[in-house]
Coordinates of C-alpha atoms and ligand atoms in Angstrom, one line a residue:
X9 CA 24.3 13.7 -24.1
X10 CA 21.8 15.3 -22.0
X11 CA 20.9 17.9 -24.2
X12 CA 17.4 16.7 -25.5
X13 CA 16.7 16.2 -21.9
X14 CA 14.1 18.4 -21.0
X15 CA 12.5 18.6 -17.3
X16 CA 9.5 16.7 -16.2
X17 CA 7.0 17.8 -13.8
X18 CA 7.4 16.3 -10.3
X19 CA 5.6 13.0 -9.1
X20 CA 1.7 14.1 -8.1
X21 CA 2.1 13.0 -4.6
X22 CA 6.0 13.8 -3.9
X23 CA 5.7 17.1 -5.6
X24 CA 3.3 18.2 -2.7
X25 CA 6.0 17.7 -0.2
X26 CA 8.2 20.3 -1.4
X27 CA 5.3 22.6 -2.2
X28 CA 3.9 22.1 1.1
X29 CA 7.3 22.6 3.0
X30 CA 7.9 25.9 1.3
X31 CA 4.3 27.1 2.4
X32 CA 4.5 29.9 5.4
X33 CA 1.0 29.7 6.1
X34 CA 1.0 28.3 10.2
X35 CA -2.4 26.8 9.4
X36 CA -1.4 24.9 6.5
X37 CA -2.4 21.3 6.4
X38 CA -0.4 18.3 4.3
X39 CA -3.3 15.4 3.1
X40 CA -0.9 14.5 0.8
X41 CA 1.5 11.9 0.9
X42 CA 0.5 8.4 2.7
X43 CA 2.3 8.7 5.9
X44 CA 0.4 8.1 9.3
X45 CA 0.4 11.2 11.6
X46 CA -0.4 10.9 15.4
X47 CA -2.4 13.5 17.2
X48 CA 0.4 15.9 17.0
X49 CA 0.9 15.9 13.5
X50 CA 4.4 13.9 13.6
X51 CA 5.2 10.6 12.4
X52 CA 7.1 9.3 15.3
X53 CA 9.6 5.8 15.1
X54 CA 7.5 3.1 17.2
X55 CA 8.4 2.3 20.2
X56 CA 9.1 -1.4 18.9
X57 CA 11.6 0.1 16.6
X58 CA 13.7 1.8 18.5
X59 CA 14.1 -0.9 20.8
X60 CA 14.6 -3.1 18.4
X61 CA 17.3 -0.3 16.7
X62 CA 19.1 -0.2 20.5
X63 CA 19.5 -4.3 20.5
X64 CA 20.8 -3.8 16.7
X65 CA 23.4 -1.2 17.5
X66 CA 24.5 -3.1 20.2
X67 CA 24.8 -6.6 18.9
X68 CA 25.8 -6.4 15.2
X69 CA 29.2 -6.5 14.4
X70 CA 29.5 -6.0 11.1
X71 CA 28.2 -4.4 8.2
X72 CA 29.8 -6.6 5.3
X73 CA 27.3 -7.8 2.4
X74 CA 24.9 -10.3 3.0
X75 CA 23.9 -11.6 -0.2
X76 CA 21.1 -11.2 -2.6
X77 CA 18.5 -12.3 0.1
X78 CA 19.5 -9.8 2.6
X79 CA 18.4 -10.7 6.2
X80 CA 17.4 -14.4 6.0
X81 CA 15.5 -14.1 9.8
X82 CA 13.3 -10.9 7.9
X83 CA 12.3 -12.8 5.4
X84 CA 10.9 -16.1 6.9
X85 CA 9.1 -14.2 9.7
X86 CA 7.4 -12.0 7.0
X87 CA 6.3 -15.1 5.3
X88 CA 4.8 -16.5 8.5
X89 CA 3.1 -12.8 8.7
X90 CA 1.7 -12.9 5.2
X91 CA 1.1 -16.7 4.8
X92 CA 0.4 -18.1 8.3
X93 CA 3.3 -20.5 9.3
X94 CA 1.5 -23.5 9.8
X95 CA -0.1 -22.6 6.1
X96 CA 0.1 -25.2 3.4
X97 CA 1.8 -23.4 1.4
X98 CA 4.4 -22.9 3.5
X99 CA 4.6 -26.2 4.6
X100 CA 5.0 -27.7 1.3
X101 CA 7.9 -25.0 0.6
X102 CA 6.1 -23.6 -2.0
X103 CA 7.2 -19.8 -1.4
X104 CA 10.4 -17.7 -1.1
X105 CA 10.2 -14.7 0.3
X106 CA 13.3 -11.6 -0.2
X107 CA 13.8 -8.6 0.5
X108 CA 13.6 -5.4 -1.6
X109 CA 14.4 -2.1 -1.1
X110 CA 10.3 -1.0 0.2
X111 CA 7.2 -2.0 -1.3
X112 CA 8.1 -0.3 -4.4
X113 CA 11.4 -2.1 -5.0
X114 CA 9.2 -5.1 -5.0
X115 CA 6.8 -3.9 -7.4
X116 CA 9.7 -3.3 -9.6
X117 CA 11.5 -6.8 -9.0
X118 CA 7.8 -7.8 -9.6
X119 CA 7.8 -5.9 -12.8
X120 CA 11.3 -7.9 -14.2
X121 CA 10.4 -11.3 -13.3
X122 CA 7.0 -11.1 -14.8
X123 CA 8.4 -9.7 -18.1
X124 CA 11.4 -12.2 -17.7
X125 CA 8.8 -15.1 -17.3
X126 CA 6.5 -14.2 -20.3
X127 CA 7.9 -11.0 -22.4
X128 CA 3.9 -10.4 -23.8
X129 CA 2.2 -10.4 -20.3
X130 CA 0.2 -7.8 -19.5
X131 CA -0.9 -6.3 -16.1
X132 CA -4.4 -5.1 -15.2
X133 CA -5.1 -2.8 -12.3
X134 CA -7.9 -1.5 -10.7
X135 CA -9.3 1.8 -12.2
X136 CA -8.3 3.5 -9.6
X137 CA -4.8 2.7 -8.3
X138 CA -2.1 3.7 -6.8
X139 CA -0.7 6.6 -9.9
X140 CA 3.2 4.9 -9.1
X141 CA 1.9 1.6 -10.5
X142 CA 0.8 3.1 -13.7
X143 CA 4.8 3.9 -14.2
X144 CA 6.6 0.9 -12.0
X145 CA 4.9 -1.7 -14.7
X146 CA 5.6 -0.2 -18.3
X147 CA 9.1 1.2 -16.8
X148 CA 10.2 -3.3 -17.1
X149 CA 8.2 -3.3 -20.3
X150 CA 5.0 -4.6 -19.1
X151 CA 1.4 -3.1 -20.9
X152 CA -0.9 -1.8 -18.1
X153 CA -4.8 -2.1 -18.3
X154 CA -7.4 -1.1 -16.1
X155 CA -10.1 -3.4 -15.0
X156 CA -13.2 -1.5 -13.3
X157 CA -13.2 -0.7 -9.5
X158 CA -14.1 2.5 -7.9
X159 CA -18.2 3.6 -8.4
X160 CA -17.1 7.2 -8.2
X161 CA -21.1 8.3 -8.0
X162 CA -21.8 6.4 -4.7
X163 CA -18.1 5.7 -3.2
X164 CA -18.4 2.0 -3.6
X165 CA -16.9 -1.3 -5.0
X166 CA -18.3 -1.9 -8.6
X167 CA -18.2 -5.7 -8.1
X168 CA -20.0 -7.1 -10.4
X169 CA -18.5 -4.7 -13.5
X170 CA -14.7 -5.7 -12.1
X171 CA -15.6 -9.6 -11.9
X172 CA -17.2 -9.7 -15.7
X173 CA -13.7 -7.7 -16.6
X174 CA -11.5 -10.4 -14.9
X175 CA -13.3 -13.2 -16.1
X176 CA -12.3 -12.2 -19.7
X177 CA -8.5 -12.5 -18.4
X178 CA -6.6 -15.5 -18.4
X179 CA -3.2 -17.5 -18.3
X180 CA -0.2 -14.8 -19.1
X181 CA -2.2 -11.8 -17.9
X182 CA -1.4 -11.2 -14.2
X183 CA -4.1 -8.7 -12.2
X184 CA -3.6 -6.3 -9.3
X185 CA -5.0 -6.4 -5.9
X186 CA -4.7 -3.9 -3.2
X187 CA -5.0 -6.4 -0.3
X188 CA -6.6 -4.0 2.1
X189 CA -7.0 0.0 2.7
X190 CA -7.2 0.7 -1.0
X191 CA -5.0 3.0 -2.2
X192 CA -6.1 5.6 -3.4
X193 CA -10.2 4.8 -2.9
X194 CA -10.3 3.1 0.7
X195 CA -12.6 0.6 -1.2
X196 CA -12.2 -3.3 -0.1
X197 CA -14.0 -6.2 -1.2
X198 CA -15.6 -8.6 2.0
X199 CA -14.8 -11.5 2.5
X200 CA -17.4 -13.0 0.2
X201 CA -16.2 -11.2 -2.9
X202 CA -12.6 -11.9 -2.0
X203 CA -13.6 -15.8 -2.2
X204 CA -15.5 -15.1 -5.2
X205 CA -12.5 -13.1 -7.1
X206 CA -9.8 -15.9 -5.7
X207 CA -12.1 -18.7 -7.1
X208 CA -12.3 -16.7 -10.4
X209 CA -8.0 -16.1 -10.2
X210 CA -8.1 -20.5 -9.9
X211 CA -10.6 -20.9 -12.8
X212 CA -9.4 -18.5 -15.8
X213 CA -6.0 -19.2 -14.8
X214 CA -4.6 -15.5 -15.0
X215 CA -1.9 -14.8 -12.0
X216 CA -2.4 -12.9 -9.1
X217 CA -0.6 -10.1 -7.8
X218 CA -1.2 -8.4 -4.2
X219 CA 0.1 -5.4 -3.2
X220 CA 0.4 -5.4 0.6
X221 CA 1.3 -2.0 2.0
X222 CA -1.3 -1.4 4.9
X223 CA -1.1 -4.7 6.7
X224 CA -2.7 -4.2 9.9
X225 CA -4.4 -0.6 9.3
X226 CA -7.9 -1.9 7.9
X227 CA -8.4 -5.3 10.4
X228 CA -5.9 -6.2 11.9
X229 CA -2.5 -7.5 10.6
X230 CA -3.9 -11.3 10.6
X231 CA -7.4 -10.0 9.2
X232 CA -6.0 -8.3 6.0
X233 CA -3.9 -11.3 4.5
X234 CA -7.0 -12.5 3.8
X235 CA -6.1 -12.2 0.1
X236 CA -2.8 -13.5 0.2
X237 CA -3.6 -16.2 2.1
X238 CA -7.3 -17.4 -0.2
X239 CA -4.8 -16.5 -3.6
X240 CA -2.1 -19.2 -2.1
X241 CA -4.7 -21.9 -1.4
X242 CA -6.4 -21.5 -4.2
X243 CA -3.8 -20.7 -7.4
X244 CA -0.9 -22.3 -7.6
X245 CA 1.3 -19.2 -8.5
X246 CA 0.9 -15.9 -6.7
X247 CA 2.9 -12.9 -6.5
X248 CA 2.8 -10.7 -3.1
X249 CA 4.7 -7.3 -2.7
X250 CA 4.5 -6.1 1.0
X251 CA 6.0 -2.9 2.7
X252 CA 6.6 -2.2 6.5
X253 CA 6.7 1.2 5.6
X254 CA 3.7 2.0 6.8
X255 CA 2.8 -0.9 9.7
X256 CA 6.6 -0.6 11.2
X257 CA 6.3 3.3 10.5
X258 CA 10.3 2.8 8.6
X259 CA 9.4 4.6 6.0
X260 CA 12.8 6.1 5.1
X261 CA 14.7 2.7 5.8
X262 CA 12.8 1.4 2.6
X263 CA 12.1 -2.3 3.7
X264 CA 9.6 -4.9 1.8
X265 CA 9.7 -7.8 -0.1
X266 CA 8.6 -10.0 -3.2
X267 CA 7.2 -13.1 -2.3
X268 CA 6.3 -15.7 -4.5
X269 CA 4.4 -19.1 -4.5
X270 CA 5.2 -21.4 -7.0
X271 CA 3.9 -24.8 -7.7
X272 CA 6.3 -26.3 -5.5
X273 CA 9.3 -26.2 -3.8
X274 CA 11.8 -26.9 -7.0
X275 CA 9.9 -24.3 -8.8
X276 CA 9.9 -21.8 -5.9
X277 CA 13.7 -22.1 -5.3
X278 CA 14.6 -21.9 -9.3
X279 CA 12.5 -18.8 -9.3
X280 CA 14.7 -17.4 -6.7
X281 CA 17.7 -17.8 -8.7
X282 CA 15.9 -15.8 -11.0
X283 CA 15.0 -13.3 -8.6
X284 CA 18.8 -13.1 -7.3
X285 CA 20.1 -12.6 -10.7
X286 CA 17.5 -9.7 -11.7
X287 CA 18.3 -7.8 -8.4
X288 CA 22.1 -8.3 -8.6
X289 CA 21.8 -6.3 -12.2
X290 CA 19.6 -3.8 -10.7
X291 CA 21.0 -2.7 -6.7
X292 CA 23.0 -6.3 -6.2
X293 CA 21.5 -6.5 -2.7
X294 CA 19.4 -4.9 -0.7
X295 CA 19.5 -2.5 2.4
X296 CA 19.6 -4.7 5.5
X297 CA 19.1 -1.6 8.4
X298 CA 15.1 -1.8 8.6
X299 CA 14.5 -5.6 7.9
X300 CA 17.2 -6.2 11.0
X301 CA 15.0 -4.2 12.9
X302 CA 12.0 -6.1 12.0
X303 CA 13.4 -9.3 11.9
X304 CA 14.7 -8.4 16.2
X305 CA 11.0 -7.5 16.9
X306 CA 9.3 -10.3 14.7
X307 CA 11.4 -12.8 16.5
X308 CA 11.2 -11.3 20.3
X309 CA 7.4 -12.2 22.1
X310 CA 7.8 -8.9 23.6
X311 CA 8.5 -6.5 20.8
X312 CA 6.2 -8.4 18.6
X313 CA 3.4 -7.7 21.2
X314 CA 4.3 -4.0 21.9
X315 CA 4.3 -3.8 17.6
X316 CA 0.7 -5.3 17.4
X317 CA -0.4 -3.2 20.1
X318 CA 1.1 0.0 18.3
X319 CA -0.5 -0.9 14.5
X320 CA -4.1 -1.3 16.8
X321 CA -3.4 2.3 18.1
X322 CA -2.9 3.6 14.5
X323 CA -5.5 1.8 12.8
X324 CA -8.0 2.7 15.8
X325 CA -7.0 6.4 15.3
X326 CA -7.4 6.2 11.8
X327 CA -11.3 4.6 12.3
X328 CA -11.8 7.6 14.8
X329 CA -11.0 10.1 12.3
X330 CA -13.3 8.6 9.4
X331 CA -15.8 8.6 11.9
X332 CA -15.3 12.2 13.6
X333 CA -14.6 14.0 10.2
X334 CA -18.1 12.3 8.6
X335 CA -20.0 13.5 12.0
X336 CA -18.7 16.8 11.7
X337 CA -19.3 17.6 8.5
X338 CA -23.2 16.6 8.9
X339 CA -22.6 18.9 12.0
X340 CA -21.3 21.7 9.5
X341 CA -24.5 21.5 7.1
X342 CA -22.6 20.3 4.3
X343 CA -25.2 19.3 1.9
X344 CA -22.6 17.2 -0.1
X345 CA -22.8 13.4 1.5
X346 CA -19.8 12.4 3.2
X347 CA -20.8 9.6 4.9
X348 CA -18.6 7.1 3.0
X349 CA -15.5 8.1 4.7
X350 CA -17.1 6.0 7.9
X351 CA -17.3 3.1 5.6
X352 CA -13.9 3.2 3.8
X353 CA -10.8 2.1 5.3
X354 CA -7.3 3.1 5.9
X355 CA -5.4 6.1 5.5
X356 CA -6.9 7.2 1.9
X357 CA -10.5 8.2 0.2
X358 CA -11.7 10.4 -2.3
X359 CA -13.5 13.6 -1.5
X360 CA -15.2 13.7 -5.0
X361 CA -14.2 17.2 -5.3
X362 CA -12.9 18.5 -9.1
X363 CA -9.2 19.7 -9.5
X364 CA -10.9 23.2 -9.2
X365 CA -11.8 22.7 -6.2
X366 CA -8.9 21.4 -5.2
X367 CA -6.7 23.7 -6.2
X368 CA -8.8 26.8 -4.6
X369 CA -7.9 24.5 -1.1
X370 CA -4.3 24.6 -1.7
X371 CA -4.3 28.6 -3.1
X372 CA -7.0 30.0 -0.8
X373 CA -6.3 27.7 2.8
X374 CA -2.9 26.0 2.4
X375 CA -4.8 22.8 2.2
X376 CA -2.9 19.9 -0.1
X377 CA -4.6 17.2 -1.7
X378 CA -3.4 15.6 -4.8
X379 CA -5.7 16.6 -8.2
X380 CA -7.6 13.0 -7.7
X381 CA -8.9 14.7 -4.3
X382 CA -7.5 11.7 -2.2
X383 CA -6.7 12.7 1.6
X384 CA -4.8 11.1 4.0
X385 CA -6.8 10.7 6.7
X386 CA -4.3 10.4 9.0
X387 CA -3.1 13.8 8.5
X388 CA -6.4 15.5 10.6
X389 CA -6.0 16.1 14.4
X390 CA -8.2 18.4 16.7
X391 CA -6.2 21.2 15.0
X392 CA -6.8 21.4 11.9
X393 CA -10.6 19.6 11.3
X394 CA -12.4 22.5 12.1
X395 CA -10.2 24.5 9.7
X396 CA -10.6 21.8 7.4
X397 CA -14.6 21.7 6.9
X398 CA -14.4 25.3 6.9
X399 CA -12.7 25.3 3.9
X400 CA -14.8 22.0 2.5
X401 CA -18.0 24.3 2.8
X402 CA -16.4 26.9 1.3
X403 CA -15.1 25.7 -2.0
X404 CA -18.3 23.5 -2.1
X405 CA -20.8 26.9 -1.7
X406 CA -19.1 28.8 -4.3
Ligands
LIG518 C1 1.2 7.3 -1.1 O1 0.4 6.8 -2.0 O2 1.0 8.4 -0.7 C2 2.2 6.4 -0.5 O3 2.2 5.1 -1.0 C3 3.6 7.0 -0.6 C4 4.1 7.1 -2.0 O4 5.3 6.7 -2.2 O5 3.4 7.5 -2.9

């Protein structure tokens, strides 16, 4: 059965990993894969957490199933997070919120109810976007198209060329936002142009989507639901995917969730049947570990304070970083401008370098970047950003 099989080449970002791992070189450096580093270069469990994982370990009793939702207390407190719980929609019971197995499970629920709901939608995404998206949608059936984004000439937002391509979509085509820390340009639109896209969204009638995976690292955690929460008022069906990968640093534990607003509260809870019965043919029910942690902090004062203090910490290093890395390489006498990275946000940017010059980083000075020449930002520490620019001047001279 498996003999036309034939190998495929790893994913572009996981693939670094292993190649990375089996790399002697003690000066290597990893910008690969999104995952926030501290000053040491580890990705430590927060502090929240594994309080949070003590209270769990001593309280729950059992590990039978707990039904398609998974941890009821996870998702309404990540609904209050995303939608505000004194919002409208909330109020008026307009949204259901559900657990998936991480961000990308939800994308991929996403994915089935979309193509459930209307077999001949399509889904545009911003040109860039995150490469997994380009395989989640078409893998349930869905056509992907790109909608313009990234100005890869002057690092910016081309707004006015993505809001002529969205006002050419309509009902049955469903679009792609990033909600903050654009992944993979660092790009966001303001406040202004977020009003401006949502009122578009309300006119043509074409569905939002928002990925939320950085919650907290370009604002704050209030500050970049700004999306989700001008897409509720304003449309009256949304789709949000969110991940606390990143934010609750529980990366392996694979915890997010689909939300959805429907037109009201009949709708939203018929949609969740749907929802239950598309899971229960795909994983049956989710992994409850890391949403029991989360729902512990989310519903303690204390842990919920020590968690927003923790996502500043990492959002303020990440800023310090953008900011050192851009001063130092106007220190080095780079010619190349690299000033963007101060203006960008999150873990991710673009260096604008080719795959050339990317792959002389990775063969000459251990240093791994995906082809796109995204970084993680996160990944530099007083260690290594000397080393770094070194090797930036170098493969830019020659
Ligand atoms: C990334 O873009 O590096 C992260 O979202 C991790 C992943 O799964 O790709």
């Amino acid at each position: 059965m498996f003999e036309h099989l034939k190998a495929v080449p790893p994913d572009p970002i996981l693939g670094i990993l292993s190649a990375y791992a089996a790399d002697p070189n003690p000066k290597k450096i990893d910008l690969g894969i999104g995952v926030y580093k501290n000053e040491a270069g580890a990705t430590p469990m927060l502090e929240c957490v594994v309080e949070a994982e003590k209270i769990l370990i001593a309280t729950q009793t059992s590990k039978s199933y707990l039904g398609p939702p998974g941890v009821v207390g996870f998702n309404s407190a990540m609904s209050d997070l995303l939608f505000g719980p004194d919002s409208d929609v909330l109020q008026q019971g307009r949204v259901r919120t559900i657990q998936t197995p991480g961000g990308t499970g939800g994308l991929r629920v996403a994915a089935d109810l979309v193509k459930t709901a209307v077999p001949d939608a399509a889904i545009w995404a911003s040109d860039p976007t995150w490469p997994n998206h380009m395989a989640i949608f078409p893998a349930s059936g869905l056509p992907m198209h790109a909608y313009p984004y990234f100005d890869r000439l002057n690092s910016t937002l081309r707004f006015v060329e993505m809001m002529e391509s969205l006002r050419q979509r309509g009902p049955g085509d469903v679009v792609l936002f990033h909600a903050c820390c654009h992944n993979p340009c660092g790009v966001s639109p303001d406040q202004e142009q977020w009003e401006a896209i949502t009122n578009l969204a309300a006119e043509r009638g074409f569905t939002p989507m928002v990925d939320i995976a950085y919650m907290g690292f370009e604002r704050g955690i209030e500050e970049d639901t700004l999306a989700v929460r001008l897409f509720s008022e304003k449309c009256p069906e949304v789709i949000v995917v969110s991940s606390c990968s990143k934010n609750f640093a529980v990366y392996r534990e694979r915890t997010g969730a689909i939300s959805i607003v429907c037109e009201n509260d009949q709708k939203a809870a018929d949609v969740q049947t749907v929802i239950n019965s598309l899971t229960r043919k795909n994983y049956s029910m989710p992994p409850t570990h890391g949403p029991a942690i989360i729902d512990i902090i989310l519903h303690s004062d204390e842990l919920t304070k020590l968690w927003e203090s923790e996502v500043t910490t990492m959002r303020n290093r990440i800023n310090s970083l953008r900011k050192t890395l851009s001063e130092k390489i106007i220190a080095s006498g780079i010619s190349k401008d690299f000033s963007f990275l101060q203006r960008q946000s999150g873990m991710f940017s673009f260096l604008g370098l080719s795959v050339e010059q990317v792959h002389r980083l990775k063969n000459e000075f251990a240093i791994y970047t995906v082809d796109s020449a995204r970084i993680n930002v996160a990944s530099f520490n007083d260690g290594n950003i000397e080393y770094f620019i070194d090797a930036l001047s170098k493969v830019l001279e020659d």
